[in-house]
XYZ file of C-alpha atoms in Angstrom:
603
model
C 24.679 -19.411 -50.698
C 22.991 -16.653 -48.731
C 19.343 -16.464 -47.657
C 17.095 -13.617 -46.587
C 16.558 -13.852 -42.850
C 14.068 -11.048 -42.166
C 10.400 -12.027 -42.497
C 7.105 -10.405 -41.571
C 5.455 -11.936 -38.532
C 1.995 -13.481 -38.951
C -0.773 -11.267 -37.599
C -1.579 -13.742 -34.821
C 2.010 -13.668 -33.523
C 2.298 -9.886 -33.903
C -0.938 -9.452 -31.937
C 0.319 -11.684 -29.125
C 3.537 -9.675 -28.897
C 1.574 -6.411 -28.819
C -0.745 -7.883 -26.201
C 2.228 -8.414 -23.908
C 2.638 -4.635 -23.616
C -1.025 -3.833 -23.011
C -2.463 -6.939 -21.281
C -0.246 -8.039 -18.425
C -2.851 -9.581 -16.100
C -6.660 -9.714 -15.638
C -6.622 -6.208 -14.151
C -5.325 -4.878 -17.492
C -8.443 -6.225 -19.233
C -10.662 -4.658 -16.557
C -8.997 -1.271 -17.049
C -9.361 -1.261 -20.841
C -12.970 -2.467 -20.930
C -14.186 -0.081 -18.214
C -12.468 2.868 -19.891
C -14.082 1.936 -23.208
C -17.468 1.876 -21.461
C -16.874 5.411 -20.138
C -15.886 6.596 -23.625
C -19.162 5.120 -24.904
C -21.111 7.492 -22.648
C -22.339 4.846 -20.201
C -24.157 5.958 -17.048
C -24.042 2.484 -15.472
C -21.094 0.062 -15.647
C -21.165 -3.386 -14.037
C -18.015 -5.461 -13.633
C -18.364 -9.216 -13.011
C -15.347 -11.487 -12.497
C -14.817 -15.155 -11.641
C -11.681 -16.598 -10.079
C -10.093 -13.128 -9.979
C -10.473 -12.821 -13.749
C -8.760 -16.077 -14.703
C -12.007 -17.766 -15.720
C -14.126 -14.800 -16.760
C -14.289 -11.003 -16.892
C -17.541 -9.330 -17.972
C -18.172 -5.592 -18.345
C -21.774 -4.526 -19.007
C -22.607 -0.915 -19.895
C -25.589 1.090 -21.147
C -23.540 3.280 -23.492
C -24.059 4.123 -27.169
C -23.268 0.650 -28.481
C -21.779 -0.164 -31.900
C -23.009 -0.931 -35.377
C -22.447 -4.359 -36.927
C -19.479 -3.052 -38.937
C -17.886 -1.267 -35.975
C -18.328 -4.350 -33.781
C -16.243 -6.378 -36.201
C -13.730 -3.634 -36.940
C -12.992 -2.805 -33.297
C -10.862 -5.968 -32.976
C -8.425 -4.836 -35.659
C -5.139 -3.336 -34.503
C -5.039 0.468 -34.439
C -8.754 0.684 -35.192
C -10.026 3.704 -33.228
C -12.781 6.295 -33.426
C -10.787 8.929 -31.523
C -7.781 9.614 -33.747
C -7.918 10.708 -37.374
C -4.656 12.634 -37.701
C -1.439 12.984 -35.686
C -2.490 16.360 -34.279
C -5.420 14.672 -32.517
C -2.947 13.052 -30.112
C -2.570 16.444 -28.438
C -6.320 16.965 -27.976
C -7.180 13.693 -26.223
C -9.855 13.775 -23.541
C -11.100 10.199 -23.905
C -9.658 7.309 -21.878
C -8.688 5.002 -24.753
C -7.442 6.145 -28.145
C -4.737 3.859 -29.549
C -6.935 1.068 -30.864
C -4.714 -1.595 -29.295
C -6.778 -2.818 -26.339
C -9.467 -4.958 -27.966
C -7.090 -6.424 -30.532
C -4.674 -7.342 -27.747
C -7.403 -8.914 -25.598
C -8.781 -10.915 -28.524
C -5.280 -12.240 -29.267
C -4.886 -13.902 -25.859
C -8.427 -14.854 -24.798
C -11.814 -16.188 -25.834
C -14.020 -13.134 -26.309
C -17.746 -12.622 -26.702
C -19.032 -9.172 -27.686
C -22.711 -8.251 -27.736
C -23.621 -4.667 -28.622
C -26.586 -2.620 -29.828
C -27.208 1.010 -30.707
C -30.402 2.878 -29.749
C -31.662 3.121 -33.363
C -31.023 -0.553 -34.203
C -33.726 -3.180 -33.761
C -31.195 -5.946 -33.109
C -27.732 -5.991 -31.700
C -24.647 -7.838 -32.913
C -22.957 -10.835 -31.294
C -19.359 -11.770 -32.133
C -17.303 -14.704 -30.842
C -13.549 -14.393 -31.357
C -10.742 -16.644 -30.130
C -7.024 -15.963 -30.488
C -7.747 -13.183 -33.036
C -9.846 -15.568 -35.151
C -13.562 -14.753 -35.593
C -15.592 -17.884 -34.822
C -19.119 -16.491 -35.096
C -21.017 -13.305 -35.942
C -24.817 -13.027 -35.856
C -27.699 -10.719 -34.859
C -28.802 -10.741 -31.211
C -31.809 -9.205 -29.433
C -30.586 -7.172 -26.434
C -30.889 -3.839 -24.634
C -28.941 -0.767 -25.720
C -25.266 -0.842 -24.756
C -22.396 -3.328 -24.808
C -21.685 -6.597 -22.994
C -18.049 -7.657 -23.231
C -17.044 -11.075 -21.853
C -13.445 -12.324 -21.743
C -12.898 -15.990 -20.869
C -9.760 -18.038 -20.170
C -7.224 -15.232 -20.386
C -3.861 -16.380 -21.831
C -5.378 -19.744 -22.811
C -3.021 -19.861 -25.805
C 0.048 -18.628 -23.896
C 0.425 -21.068 -20.963
C 3.705 -19.502 -19.850
C 2.002 -16.134 -19.310
C -0.906 -17.767 -17.488
C 1.488 -19.584 -15.162
C 3.049 -16.268 -14.171
C -0.216 -14.983 -12.722
C -0.229 -14.668 -8.930
C -2.732 -16.076 -6.447
C -6.408 -15.149 -6.747
C -6.058 -12.814 -3.746
C -3.218 -10.895 -5.404
C -4.904 -10.703 -8.806
C -8.164 -9.568 -7.182
C -6.334 -6.745 -5.431
C -5.037 -5.542 -8.802
C -8.559 -5.698 -10.235
C -9.914 -3.722 -7.282
C -7.147 -1.145 -7.815
C -8.247 -0.597 -11.420
C -11.921 -0.520 -10.423
C -11.147 2.220 -7.881
C -9.129 4.234 -10.384
C -11.894 4.236 -12.974
C -14.816 4.704 -10.572
C -13.194 7.359 -8.358
C -13.379 10.427 -10.578
C -16.582 9.470 -12.394
C -19.189 9.814 -9.626
C -21.854 10.724 -12.196
C -21.681 7.080 -13.376
C -22.996 4.148 -11.333
C -20.629 1.191 -10.832
C -20.769 -2.282 -9.348
C -18.180 -5.013 -8.804
C -19.133 -8.676 -8.372
C -16.627 -11.450 -7.689
C -17.651 -15.117 -7.738
C -21.348 -14.140 -7.665
C -20.890 -11.939 -4.579
C -21.366 -8.187 -4.982
C -18.389 -6.394 -3.440
C -19.228 -2.780 -4.358
C -22.454 -1.086 -5.363
C -21.817 2.579 -6.115
C -24.832 4.700 -7.123
C -24.447 8.008 -8.919
C -23.559 10.891 -6.635
C -20.917 13.441 -5.724
C -17.163 12.872 -5.518
C -17.330 12.824 -1.719
C -20.090 10.219 -1.792
C -18.014 8.137 -4.195
C -14.956 8.249 -1.903
C -17.110 7.264 1.076
C -18.667 4.459 -0.987
C -15.230 3.087 -1.828
C -13.451 3.605 1.488
C -16.198 3.485 4.095
C -18.393 5.817 6.140
C -15.486 6.956 8.320
C -14.135 8.984 5.400
C -17.096 11.351 5.550
C -15.312 13.065 8.466
C -11.723 12.376 7.447
C -11.410 14.351 4.228
C -11.140 18.033 3.317
C -12.168 19.571 -0.029
C -9.500 21.027 -2.332
C -10.484 23.554 -4.983
C -8.302 25.919 -7.033
C -9.028 27.480 -10.422
C -6.359 29.168 -12.538
C -5.871 29.910 -16.225
C -3.458 26.998 -16.495
C -5.250 24.267 -14.534
C -8.163 23.572 -12.207
C -7.521 21.489 -9.107
C -10.380 19.735 -7.343
C -10.767 16.762 -5.043
C -10.162 15.896 -1.410
C -7.254 15.376 0.967
C -7.154 13.423 4.232
C -7.066 15.580 7.368
C -3.628 15.646 9.031
C -4.931 14.019 12.232
C -6.163 10.979 10.283
C -3.016 10.276 8.262
C -1.666 6.747 8.481
C 1.644 4.984 8.276
C 0.767 3.386 4.943
C 0.624 4.800 1.423
C -2.884 3.516 0.730
C -5.024 6.451 -0.372
C -2.966 8.397 -2.909
C -4.757 9.113 -6.174
C -3.725 11.568 -8.870
C -5.839 12.118 -11.979
C -5.316 14.322 -15.001
C -8.550 15.014 -16.865
C -10.004 12.087 -14.843
C -7.269 9.716 -16.044
C -5.302 8.035 -13.237
C -1.582 8.875 -13.283
C 1.539 8.414 -11.184
C 3.744 11.468 -10.675
C 6.429 11.576 -7.974
C 7.101 15.295 -8.462
C 3.475 16.298 -7.902
C 3.268 13.902 -4.951
C 6.085 15.925 -3.400
C 3.951 19.064 -3.787
C 1.279 17.552 -1.537
C 3.795 16.030 0.858
C 5.487 19.406 1.211
C 2.136 21.104 1.838
C 1.643 18.904 4.910
C 5.115 19.781 6.208
C 5.385 20.229 9.988
C 1.819 18.956 10.432
C 2.424 15.213 10.346
C 5.088 12.848 11.727
C 7.876 11.831 9.381
C 6.673 8.233 9.157
C 3.129 9.178 8.060
C 1.987 9.635 4.480
C -0.534 12.110 3.058
C -3.757 10.769 1.588
C -5.411 12.481 -1.364
C -7.926 12.124 -4.211
C -6.968 14.913 -6.627
C -7.992 15.646 -10.217
C -6.066 18.153 -12.340
C -8.158 19.485 -15.202
C -5.866 20.929 -17.857
C -5.877 21.677 -21.584
C -4.819 18.437 -23.373
C -2.361 20.507 -25.405
C -0.396 21.128 -22.192
C 0.274 17.425 -21.547
C 1.556 14.323 -23.307
C -0.072 11.067 -22.224
C 1.164 8.989 -25.134
C 4.419 7.971 -23.461
C 3.544 4.626 -21.875
C 1.294 1.700 -22.934
C -0.715 1.913 -19.705
C -1.018 5.707 -20.032
C -0.270 6.227 -16.313
C 2.708 8.488 -16.994
C 2.154 12.064 -18.125
C 4.479 14.845 -19.209
C 3.473 18.453 -18.449
C 4.763 21.337 -20.532
C 5.121 23.457 -17.375
C 5.218 20.995 -14.495
C 6.686 23.557 -12.078
C 3.651 25.788 -12.491
C 1.291 22.846 -11.892
C 3.372 21.970 -8.808
C 2.942 25.488 -7.429
C -0.823 25.530 -8.069
C -1.286 22.126 -6.444
C 0.865 23.016 -3.425
C -1.048 26.252 -2.923
C -4.432 24.528 -3.190
C -3.559 21.901 -0.567
C -2.049 24.451 1.822
C -5.155 26.622 1.507
C -7.436 23.674 2.231
C -5.476 22.653 5.319
C -5.340 26.247 6.568
C -9.018 27.025 6.037
C -10.228 23.858 7.703
C -7.907 23.825 10.697
C -8.524 27.327 12.037
C -9.605 27.484 15.684
C -13.276 28.477 16.091
C -13.956 32.033 17.163
C -14.925 32.373 20.832
C -17.697 34.774 21.891
C -16.944 35.893 25.437
C -20.214 37.878 25.683
C -22.382 34.773 25.935
C -24.274 34.642 29.245
C -26.119 31.714 30.884
C -29.539 33.189 30.083
C -29.203 33.068 26.292
C -31.141 29.843 25.898
C -28.261 27.364 26.226
C -29.650 23.982 27.216
C -27.274 21.735 29.138
C -29.649 18.765 29.064
C -31.806 17.031 31.647
C -29.289 17.497 34.455
C -29.578 21.281 34.253
C -33.340 21.080 34.791
C -33.253 18.805 37.838
C -34.164 20.414 41.159
C -31.721 18.761 43.515
C -29.174 20.077 46.033
C -25.521 20.168 45.070
C -23.526 17.804 47.274
C -19.992 18.838 48.181
C -17.544 16.209 46.924
C -15.493 14.244 49.474
C -11.755 14.105 48.940
C -9.590 11.461 50.648
C -5.903 12.213 50.947
C -2.828 11.186 52.904
C -1.322 14.212 54.733
C 1.964 12.322 55.292
C 2.537 11.552 51.610
C 5.837 12.959 50.317
C 6.262 12.628 46.551
C 9.968 13.477 46.843
C 10.816 10.796 49.417
C 13.246 8.235 48.005
C 12.868 4.539 48.550
C 15.946 3.193 50.307
C 15.471 -0.282 48.908
C 18.124 -1.240 46.360
C 17.063 -0.521 42.788
C 17.557 -3.186 40.175
C 17.621 -2.627 36.450
C 14.777 -4.358 34.630
C 15.640 -5.197 31.067
C 11.991 -4.867 29.971
C 11.821 -5.728 26.288
C 15.211 -7.296 26.343
C 14.464 -9.951 28.950
C 11.430 -11.156 27.066
C 13.329 -11.019 23.839
C 16.144 -13.260 24.953
C 14.895 -15.201 27.963
C 14.947 -18.414 25.949
C 18.670 -18.269 25.257
C 21.415 -17.924 27.894
C 24.173 -19.507 25.863
C 27.643 -18.071 25.958
C 29.452 -16.791 22.897
C 31.441 -20.001 22.638
C 28.381 -22.257 22.738
C 26.627 -20.106 20.146
C 29.595 -20.359 17.821
C 29.546 -24.123 18.282
C 25.894 -24.115 17.177
C 26.792 -22.807 13.762
C 29.914 -24.896 13.271
C 28.141 -26.833 10.532
C 27.892 -23.794 8.273
C 30.454 -23.187 5.573
C 31.450 -19.765 6.842
C 31.746 -19.390 10.599
C 32.377 -15.856 11.882
C 35.842 -15.882 13.363
C 34.832 -13.645 16.249
C 35.690 -14.509 19.854
C 35.170 -11.778 22.435
C 38.122 -11.600 24.797
C 36.411 -9.931 27.765
C 32.644 -10.229 27.836
C 32.309 -7.774 30.670
C 33.721 -4.900 28.655
C 31.048 -3.417 26.391
C 30.835 0.205 25.331
C 27.942 1.836 23.466
C 29.166 4.423 20.977
C 26.723 7.252 20.139
C 23.882 4.964 21.260
C 24.169 3.202 17.913
C 27.235 0.950 17.972
C 28.463 -1.684 20.412
C 32.235 -1.781 20.886
C 33.994 -4.644 22.669
C 37.480 -6.127 22.798
C 38.729 -9.191 20.924
C 42.027 -11.021 20.776
C 42.750 -9.393 17.438
C 41.502 -5.896 18.316
C 38.109 -4.163 18.553
C 34.726 -5.450 17.371
C 32.275 -2.703 16.333
C 28.637 -3.792 15.810
C 25.685 -1.795 14.457
C 23.045 -2.526 17.106
C 20.034 -1.973 14.814
C 21.309 -4.196 12.002
C 22.446 -6.852 14.461
C 19.068 -7.040 16.145
C 17.347 -7.067 12.760
C 19.356 -10.171 11.786
C 18.566 -11.884 15.108
C 14.829 -11.245 14.823
C 14.725 -12.169 11.130
C 16.094 -15.653 11.763
C 13.939 -16.025 14.881
C 10.726 -15.249 12.968
C 11.685 -17.613 10.151
C 12.190 -20.439 12.668
C 8.832 -19.718 14.302
C 6.999 -19.784 10.982
C 8.701 -23.049 10.006
C 8.078 -24.731 13.372
C 4.680 -23.145 14.171
C 6.041 -22.015 17.535
C 5.082 -18.498 18.536
C 5.220 -16.225 21.557
C 2.280 -13.863 21.869
C 1.299 -11.205 24.360
C -2.360 -10.407 24.826
C -3.462 -6.810 24.411
C -4.967 -5.471 27.650
C -7.389 -3.412 25.575
C -7.939 -4.985 22.112
C -7.530 -2.394 19.354
C -9.627 -1.913 16.220
C -8.043 -1.226 12.848
C -9.964 -0.162 9.723
C -8.271 -0.745 6.373
C -8.972 0.074 2.759
C -10.153 -2.907 0.674
C -6.720 -3.742 -0.740
C -4.967 -3.626 2.635
C -7.807 -5.653 4.167
C -7.395 -8.265 1.445
C -3.637 -8.336 2.020
C -4.092 -8.727 5.777
C -6.470 -11.654 5.251
C -3.889 -13.258 2.959
C -0.979 -13.038 5.420
C -3.075 -13.451 8.598
C -2.167 -17.180 9.066
C 1.550 -16.341 8.876
C 1.153 -13.369 11.223
C -0.522 -15.636 13.751
C 2.428 -18.056 13.553
C 4.671 -15.353 14.982
C 2.370 -14.081 17.713
C -0.350 -11.854 16.270
C -3.935 -12.552 17.276
C -6.264 -10.894 14.777
C -10.043 -11.247 14.525
C -11.943 -10.068 11.455
C -15.152 -8.148 12.176
C -16.246 -7.277 8.636
C -14.723 -6.643 5.204
C -12.576 -3.737 6.412
C -12.403 -3.865 10.238
C -10.212 -6.126 12.374
C -9.571 -6.485 16.119
C -5.988 -6.948 17.331
C -6.159 -9.154 20.433
C -2.470 -10.027 20.647
C 0.944 -9.121 19.249
C 4.367 -10.830 19.156
C 6.205 -10.840 22.481
C 9.016 -8.875 20.833
C 6.638 -5.976 20.123
C 6.105 -4.887 23.729
C 5.584 -1.113 24.070
C 4.769 -0.810 20.347
C 1.401 0.572 19.315
C -0.391 -2.434 17.796
C -2.325 -0.505 15.121
C 0.687 1.554 13.985
C 2.830 -1.597 13.939
C 0.358 -3.508 11.773
C -0.065 -0.567 9.372
C 3.698 -0.292 8.954
C 4.009 -4.037 8.429
C 1.418 -3.919 5.648
C 3.138 -0.963 4.001
C 6.608 -2.531 4.074
C 5.213 -5.903 3.027
C 3.669 -4.337 -0.095
C 6.920 -2.513 -0.893
C 8.983 -5.700 -0.596
C 6.408 -7.607 -2.641
C 6.561 -5.151 -5.538
C 10.173 -3.993 -5.458
C 11.972 -7.140 -4.290
C 9.402 -9.836 -5.166
C 10.266 -11.717 -1.974
C 8.773 -15.039 -0.918
C 5.833 -14.463 1.457
C 7.512 -15.830 4.594
C 10.839 -14.152 3.869
C 8.990 -10.918 3.196
C 7.042 -11.104 6.450
C 10.074 -12.032 8.558
C 12.105 -9.223 7.020
C 9.300 -6.692 7.510
C 8.707 -7.604 11.156
C 12.407 -7.672 11.970
C 12.844 -4.206 10.492
C 9.945 -2.819 12.538
C 10.763 -4.449 15.881
C 14.563 -4.190 15.902
C 16.021 -1.710 18.383
C 16.779 1.602 16.747
C 19.866 3.759 16.670
C 19.742 6.129 19.625
C 18.415 3.563 22.098
C 20.520 3.170 25.240
C 21.542 -0.403 26.147
C 22.998 -1.840 29.329
C 26.070 -4.087 29.364
C 23.833 -7.133 29.845
C 21.693 -6.162 26.868
C 24.737 -5.556 24.690
C 26.221 -8.913 25.670
C 22.919 -10.697 24.927
C 22.770 -9.100 21.492
C 26.347 -10.083 20.617
C 25.726 -13.641 21.835
C 22.599 -14.001 19.742
C 24.127 -12.381 16.674
C 26.965 -14.889 16.462
C 24.482 -17.679 17.001
C 22.804 -16.745 13.698
C 23.293 -18.657 10.492
C 24.458 -15.472 8.755
C 25.983 -13.017 11.215
C 27.883 -10.848 8.757
C 25.041 -9.029 7.002
C 21.523 -7.877 7.826
C 18.501 -9.269 5.931
C 18.751 -6.362 3.493
C 22.424 -7.045 2.787
C 24.081 -4.358 4.924
C 27.294 -5.099 6.785
C 26.549 -5.585 10.494
C 30.002 -5.347 12.065
C 33.618 -4.504 11.403
C 36.857 -5.473 13.172
C 39.566 -2.942 13.866
C 42.642 -5.082 14.444
C 45.705 -4.186 16.475
C 47.955 -3.731 13.439
C 45.562 -1.072 12.052
C 45.649 0.721 15.395
C 49.445 0.682 15.410
C 49.534 2.047 11.859
C 47.164 4.890 12.712
C 48.987 5.813 15.916
C 52.467 5.821 14.388
C-alpha cells in the first residue's frame, strides 16, 4: 500500500522557516523596523533595546501610522503597500517591499504594535505571539507607530542558544543603526541600550551625521565627494589619505540610501587612492550612489545588501573619477604670494609688539669632536628583540625535543651541527642534519612559537609587558571600541596595558615584550582588524583568535636578517613546540631535503 508523502506545512511552521532567512539575530529586527519607520515618512526614530535585543527591542517613530485594518494585515506574509505588480520590483525606492519582515518577526517573538494615523481619534494596539493574535483594541496615543519585540526566538530555543554574547549582538545592532541613520541626516535618531542613551543624532547635514556617529575628529578628517552624470549621481565623503587606518572600519556604500556591499566598487575607491597610502592601510568612505531603480536589481538577497547594476563598469568609472577628483582638489599645495611685505598688516602676536633688545644666542660646541672617528673598543652584536623574545629559554635542541616526547607525533629532526646556519634570501633558515638539509620558513616558524607562547600566557596568567615611554592615545569607532573592551582582559594577560578614557578613546601604557620597536597604535589597530576577520571568517575561539592574531603581527617577517645565534634560538624554540610542523594557519613550516634526493638530482 502506498501513501501520499507530500503535505502542506502549517502557516506557523512556514512562517518560522521564512523567518530564518530574514531574522537571524536581534540586529535583523532592528534593521527591518527602522527601515519601515523611514518608509512611513518619520522625521524622528528612537531605538530602545534591552540586553542587546534579547529581552526587548522597541522602535518609536512619528510617521504616518496605520489604520486598524492595515495594522492587522501587516503581519500577513507578503502583505505590502509598495508592490502591486511584478514591474514595480524595478521601480523600488523604498527600503522594505517584500512584506516578509513583520510576518517573520511575529513568528518568532512576542510583539506589541501600537499605531495611529493623523486623522484618527484613537490608535490601534495589537498583541501577537508566534503568529497568533492575542489581543486587538483601540488605544489613545500620538501619531506614529510604536513597535515592541520581546523575547526573540522564545519558541525556537535552538536559535536563541546560537546568539552570541551581549557585546557581540550589540555591535551588530550598532552596525544596523549606523547603516540606517548614516544617509538619512534629515531624520533625527537616538539609540538607548539598557536605559542609557548611546547616540542622540539631531537632524542636520550628512557631514554632521558622520561627525555625530564617529566623533568630532571626523570634522577635519573627511573630504566631500560629488559627481553628477546622466547615469548616476555620487555624493558623500571620503577619509583624507593622511588619516587612513590599518583597519577596515569606516567603509559604507549606499545605493539610493540603501546600504550595500560591493567588492568591485570598493576596488574603484581603493584604486583611486593608489600611491597615496601604504599597502597595509584601507580607504574610509561614506558614499551614496543615486541611480534610476530600473538600472539595478536589489531583489537578489533576503537582506537586500547585494545589488546588481546593469552597467557596473560605467558606475565604477564614475565613482573612481569622483574620488580621484576629490583627493586632487583637496590636496593641492596653497598658492604662495611672494609680493607680501612686512608692512601689510600681518600681526605676529604679542612678541612682535614688545620693545626689547634682541640677544645673540650662545652656542656651545666641542672643537675637537670628530664625527668620523671610530671607536676602537670591540663591538658586540646586540640581539635586540631576539634576546627579550627568548631570554627565558636556553635549552638545547635535544632538551626541547625531550620536552615534547609525550606527544603522539614528535618531529624527527636532530640538527647535526648547530653552528652551521645559513639564511637563504632573508626568508629561510638552512642547516644540516644527519639525513640531509633542514629548510625552515622563518616567518611561519616564529608565528608558531609566539602562538603557543601567547596561549600559555593566557592560560597561566603570566605576562611580560614593556611600559611605553610616552603613552599613546587611540580613538576608535564605536564597534572597534566595543570589541577592544571585550578582549581587553585577554590582551592584558599577554602584556598590553590599556586604560579607557571615554567611550571611544583609550591610552596604551604598555605592550607585550615581544612587540618592541612596533608602533603601539598601529599594532592594536591591526590586531582588531585581524581579530574581526578571524571571528567572522573562521569563527575561532576568543583566546585562539587573539593568540593567532598577535603571533601573525609580531612574528619576524620575510626579508629580516638574522644572526646565527638568532637562527639557532628560533630552531630550538620551534622544535620545543607542541606542533612544530605547521603554522597556526595550517601552512607547512619546514621541509627536509635528504641525501638520497640530492644524489638523485646531481646524477
